[in-house]
PDB file of C-alpha atoms in Angstrom:
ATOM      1  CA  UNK A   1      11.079  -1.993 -15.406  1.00 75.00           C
ATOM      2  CA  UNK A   2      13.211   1.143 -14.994  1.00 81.00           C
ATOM      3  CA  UNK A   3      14.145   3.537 -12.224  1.00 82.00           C
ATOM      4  CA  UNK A   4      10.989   4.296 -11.531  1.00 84.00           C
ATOM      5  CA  UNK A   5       9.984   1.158 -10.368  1.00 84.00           C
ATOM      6  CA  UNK A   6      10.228   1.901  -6.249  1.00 88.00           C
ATOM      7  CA  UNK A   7       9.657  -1.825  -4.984  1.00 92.00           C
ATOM      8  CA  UNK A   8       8.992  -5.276  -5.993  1.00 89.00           C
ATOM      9  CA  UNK A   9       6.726  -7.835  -4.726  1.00 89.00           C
ATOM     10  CA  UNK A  10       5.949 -11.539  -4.748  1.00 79.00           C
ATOM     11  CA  UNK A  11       3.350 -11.845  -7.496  1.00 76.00           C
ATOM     12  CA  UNK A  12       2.738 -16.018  -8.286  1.00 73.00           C
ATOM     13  CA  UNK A  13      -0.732 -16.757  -9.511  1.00 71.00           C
ATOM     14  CA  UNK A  14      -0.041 -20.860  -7.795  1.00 72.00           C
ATOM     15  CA  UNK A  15      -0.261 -19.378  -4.448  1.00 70.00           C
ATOM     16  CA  UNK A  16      -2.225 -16.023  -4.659  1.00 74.00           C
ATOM     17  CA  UNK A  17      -5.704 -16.326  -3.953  1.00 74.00           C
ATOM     18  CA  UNK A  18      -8.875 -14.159  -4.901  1.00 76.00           C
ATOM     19  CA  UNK A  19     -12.618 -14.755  -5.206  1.00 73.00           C
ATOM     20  CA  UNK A  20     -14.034 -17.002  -8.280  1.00 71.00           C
ATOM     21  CA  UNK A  21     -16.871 -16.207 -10.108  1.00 75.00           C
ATOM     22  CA  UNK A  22     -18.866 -19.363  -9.411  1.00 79.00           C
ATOM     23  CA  UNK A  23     -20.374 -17.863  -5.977  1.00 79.00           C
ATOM     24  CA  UNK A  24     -19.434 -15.537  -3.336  1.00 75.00           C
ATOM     25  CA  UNK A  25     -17.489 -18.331  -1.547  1.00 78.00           C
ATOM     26  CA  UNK A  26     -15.505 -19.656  -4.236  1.00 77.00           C
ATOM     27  CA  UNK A  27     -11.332 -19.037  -4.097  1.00 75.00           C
ATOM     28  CA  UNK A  28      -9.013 -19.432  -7.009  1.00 73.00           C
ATOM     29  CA  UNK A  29      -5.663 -19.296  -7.603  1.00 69.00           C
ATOM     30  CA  UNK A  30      -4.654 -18.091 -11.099  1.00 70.00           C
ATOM     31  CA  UNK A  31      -4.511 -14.266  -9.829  1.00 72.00           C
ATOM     32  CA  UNK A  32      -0.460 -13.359  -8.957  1.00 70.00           C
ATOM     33  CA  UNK A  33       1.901 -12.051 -11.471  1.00 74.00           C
ATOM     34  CA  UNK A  34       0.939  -8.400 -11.179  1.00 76.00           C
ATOM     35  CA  UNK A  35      -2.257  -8.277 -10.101  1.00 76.00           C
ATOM     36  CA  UNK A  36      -1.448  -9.891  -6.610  1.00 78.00           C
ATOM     37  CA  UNK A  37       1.847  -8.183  -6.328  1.00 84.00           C
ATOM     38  CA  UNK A  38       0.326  -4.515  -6.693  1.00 86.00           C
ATOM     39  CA  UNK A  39      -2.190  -5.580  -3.962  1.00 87.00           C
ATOM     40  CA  UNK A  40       0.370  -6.992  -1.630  1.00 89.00           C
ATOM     41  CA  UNK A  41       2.175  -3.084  -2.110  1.00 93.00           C
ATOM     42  CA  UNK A  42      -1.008  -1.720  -1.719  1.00 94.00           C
ATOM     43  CA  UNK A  43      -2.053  -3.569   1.144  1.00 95.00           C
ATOM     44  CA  UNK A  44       1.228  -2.866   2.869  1.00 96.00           C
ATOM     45  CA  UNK A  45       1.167   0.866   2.408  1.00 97.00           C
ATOM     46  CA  UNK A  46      -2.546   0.584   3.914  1.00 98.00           C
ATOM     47  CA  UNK A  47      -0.934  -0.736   7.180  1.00 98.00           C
ATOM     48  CA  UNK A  48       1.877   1.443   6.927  1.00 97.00           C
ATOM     49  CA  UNK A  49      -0.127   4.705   6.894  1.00 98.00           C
ATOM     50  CA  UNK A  50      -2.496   3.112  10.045  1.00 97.00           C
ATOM     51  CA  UNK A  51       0.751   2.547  11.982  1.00 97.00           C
ATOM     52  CA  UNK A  52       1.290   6.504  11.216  1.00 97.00           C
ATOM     53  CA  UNK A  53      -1.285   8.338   9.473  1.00 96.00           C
ATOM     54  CA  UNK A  54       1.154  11.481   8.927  1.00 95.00           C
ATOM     55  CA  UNK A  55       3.354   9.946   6.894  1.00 96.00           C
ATOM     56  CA  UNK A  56       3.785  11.688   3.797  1.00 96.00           C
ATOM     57  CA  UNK A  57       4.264  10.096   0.193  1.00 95.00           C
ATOM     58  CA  UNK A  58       8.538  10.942   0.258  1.00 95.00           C
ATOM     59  CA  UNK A  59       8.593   9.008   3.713  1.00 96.00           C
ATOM     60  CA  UNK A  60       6.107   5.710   2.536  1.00 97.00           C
ATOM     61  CA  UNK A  61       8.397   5.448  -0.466  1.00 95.00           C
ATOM     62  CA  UNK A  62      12.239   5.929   1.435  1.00 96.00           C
ATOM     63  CA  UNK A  63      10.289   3.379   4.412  1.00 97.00           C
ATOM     64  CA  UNK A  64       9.528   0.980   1.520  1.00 96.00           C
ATOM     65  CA  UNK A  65      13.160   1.404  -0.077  1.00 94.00           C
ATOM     66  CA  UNK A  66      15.070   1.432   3.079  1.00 96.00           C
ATOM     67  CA  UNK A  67      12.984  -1.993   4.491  1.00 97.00           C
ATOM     68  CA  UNK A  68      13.259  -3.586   0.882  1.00 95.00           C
ATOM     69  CA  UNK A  69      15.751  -6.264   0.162  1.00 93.00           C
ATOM     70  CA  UNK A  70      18.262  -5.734  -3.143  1.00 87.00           C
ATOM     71  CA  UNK A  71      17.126  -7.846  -5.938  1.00 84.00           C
ATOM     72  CA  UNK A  72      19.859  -9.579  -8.319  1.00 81.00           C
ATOM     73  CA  UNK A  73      18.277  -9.018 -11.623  1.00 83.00           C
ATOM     74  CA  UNK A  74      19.604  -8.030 -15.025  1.00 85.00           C
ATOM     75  CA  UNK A  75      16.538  -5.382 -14.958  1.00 84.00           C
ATOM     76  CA  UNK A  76      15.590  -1.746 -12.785  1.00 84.00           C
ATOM     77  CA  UNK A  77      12.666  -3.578 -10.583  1.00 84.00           C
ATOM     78  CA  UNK A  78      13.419  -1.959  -7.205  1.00 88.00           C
ATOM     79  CA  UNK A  79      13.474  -3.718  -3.534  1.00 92.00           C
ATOM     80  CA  UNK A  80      11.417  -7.034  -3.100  1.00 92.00           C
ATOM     81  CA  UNK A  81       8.938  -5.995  -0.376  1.00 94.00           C
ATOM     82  CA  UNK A  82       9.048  -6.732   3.597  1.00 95.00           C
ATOM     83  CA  UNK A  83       5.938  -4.786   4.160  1.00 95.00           C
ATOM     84  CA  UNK A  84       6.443  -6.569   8.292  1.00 96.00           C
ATOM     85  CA  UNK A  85       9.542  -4.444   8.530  1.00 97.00           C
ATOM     86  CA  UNK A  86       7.954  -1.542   6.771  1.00 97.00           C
ATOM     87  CA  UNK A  87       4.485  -1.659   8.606  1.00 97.00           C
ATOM     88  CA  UNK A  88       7.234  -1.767  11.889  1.00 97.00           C
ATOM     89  CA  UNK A  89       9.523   0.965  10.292  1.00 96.00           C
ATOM     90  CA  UNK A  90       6.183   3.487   9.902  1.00 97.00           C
ATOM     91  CA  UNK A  91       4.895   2.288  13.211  1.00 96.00           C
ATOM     92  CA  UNK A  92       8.692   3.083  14.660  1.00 95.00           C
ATOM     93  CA  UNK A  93       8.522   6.564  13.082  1.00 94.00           C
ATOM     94  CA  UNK A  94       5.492   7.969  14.935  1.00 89.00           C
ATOM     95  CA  UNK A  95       7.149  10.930  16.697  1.00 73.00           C
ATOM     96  CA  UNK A  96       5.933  10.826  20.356  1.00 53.00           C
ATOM     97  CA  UNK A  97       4.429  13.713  22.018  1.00 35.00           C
TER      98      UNK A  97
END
């Protein structure tokens, strides 16, 4: 929590899926919470710098702000993620030559 929280993202370990440790081909739930919402920021900011590859640290963060929607919350947690309208917004941003 706090103002240096930049964005927010779904994290619910009922719909979040990673491997199980039974075999290579098992899924489980019970990942989310943090763990899935880091990699859906991470995983966002991966297609973000694909759609431009010069974007610069300053302009991920104000595309992830500025394509964010406000939370209503009591506590500093940032936007909640659109990382469609921010993979667009860094794809959009691509200066053209």
């Amino acid at each position: 929590f706090g103002k240096r929280v930049v964005v927010s993202a779904p994290g619910d370990p009922r719909n979040d899926v990673t491997c199980g440790a039974a075999s290579p081909t098992d899924f489980t739930n019970n990942f989310g919470g943090t763990s899935g919402a880091a990699a859906k920021v991470a995983g966002a900011l991966a297609l973000m710098l694909e759609a431009n590859p010069s974007l610069t640290h300053d302009q991920l963060r104000s595309i992830l702000v500025q394509t964010g929607s406000a939370l209503n919350t009591d506590k500093e947690i940032g936007v909640f993620l659109n990382a469609g309208a921010a993979v667009s917004a860094a794809f959009q941003s691509r200066k053209t030559t």
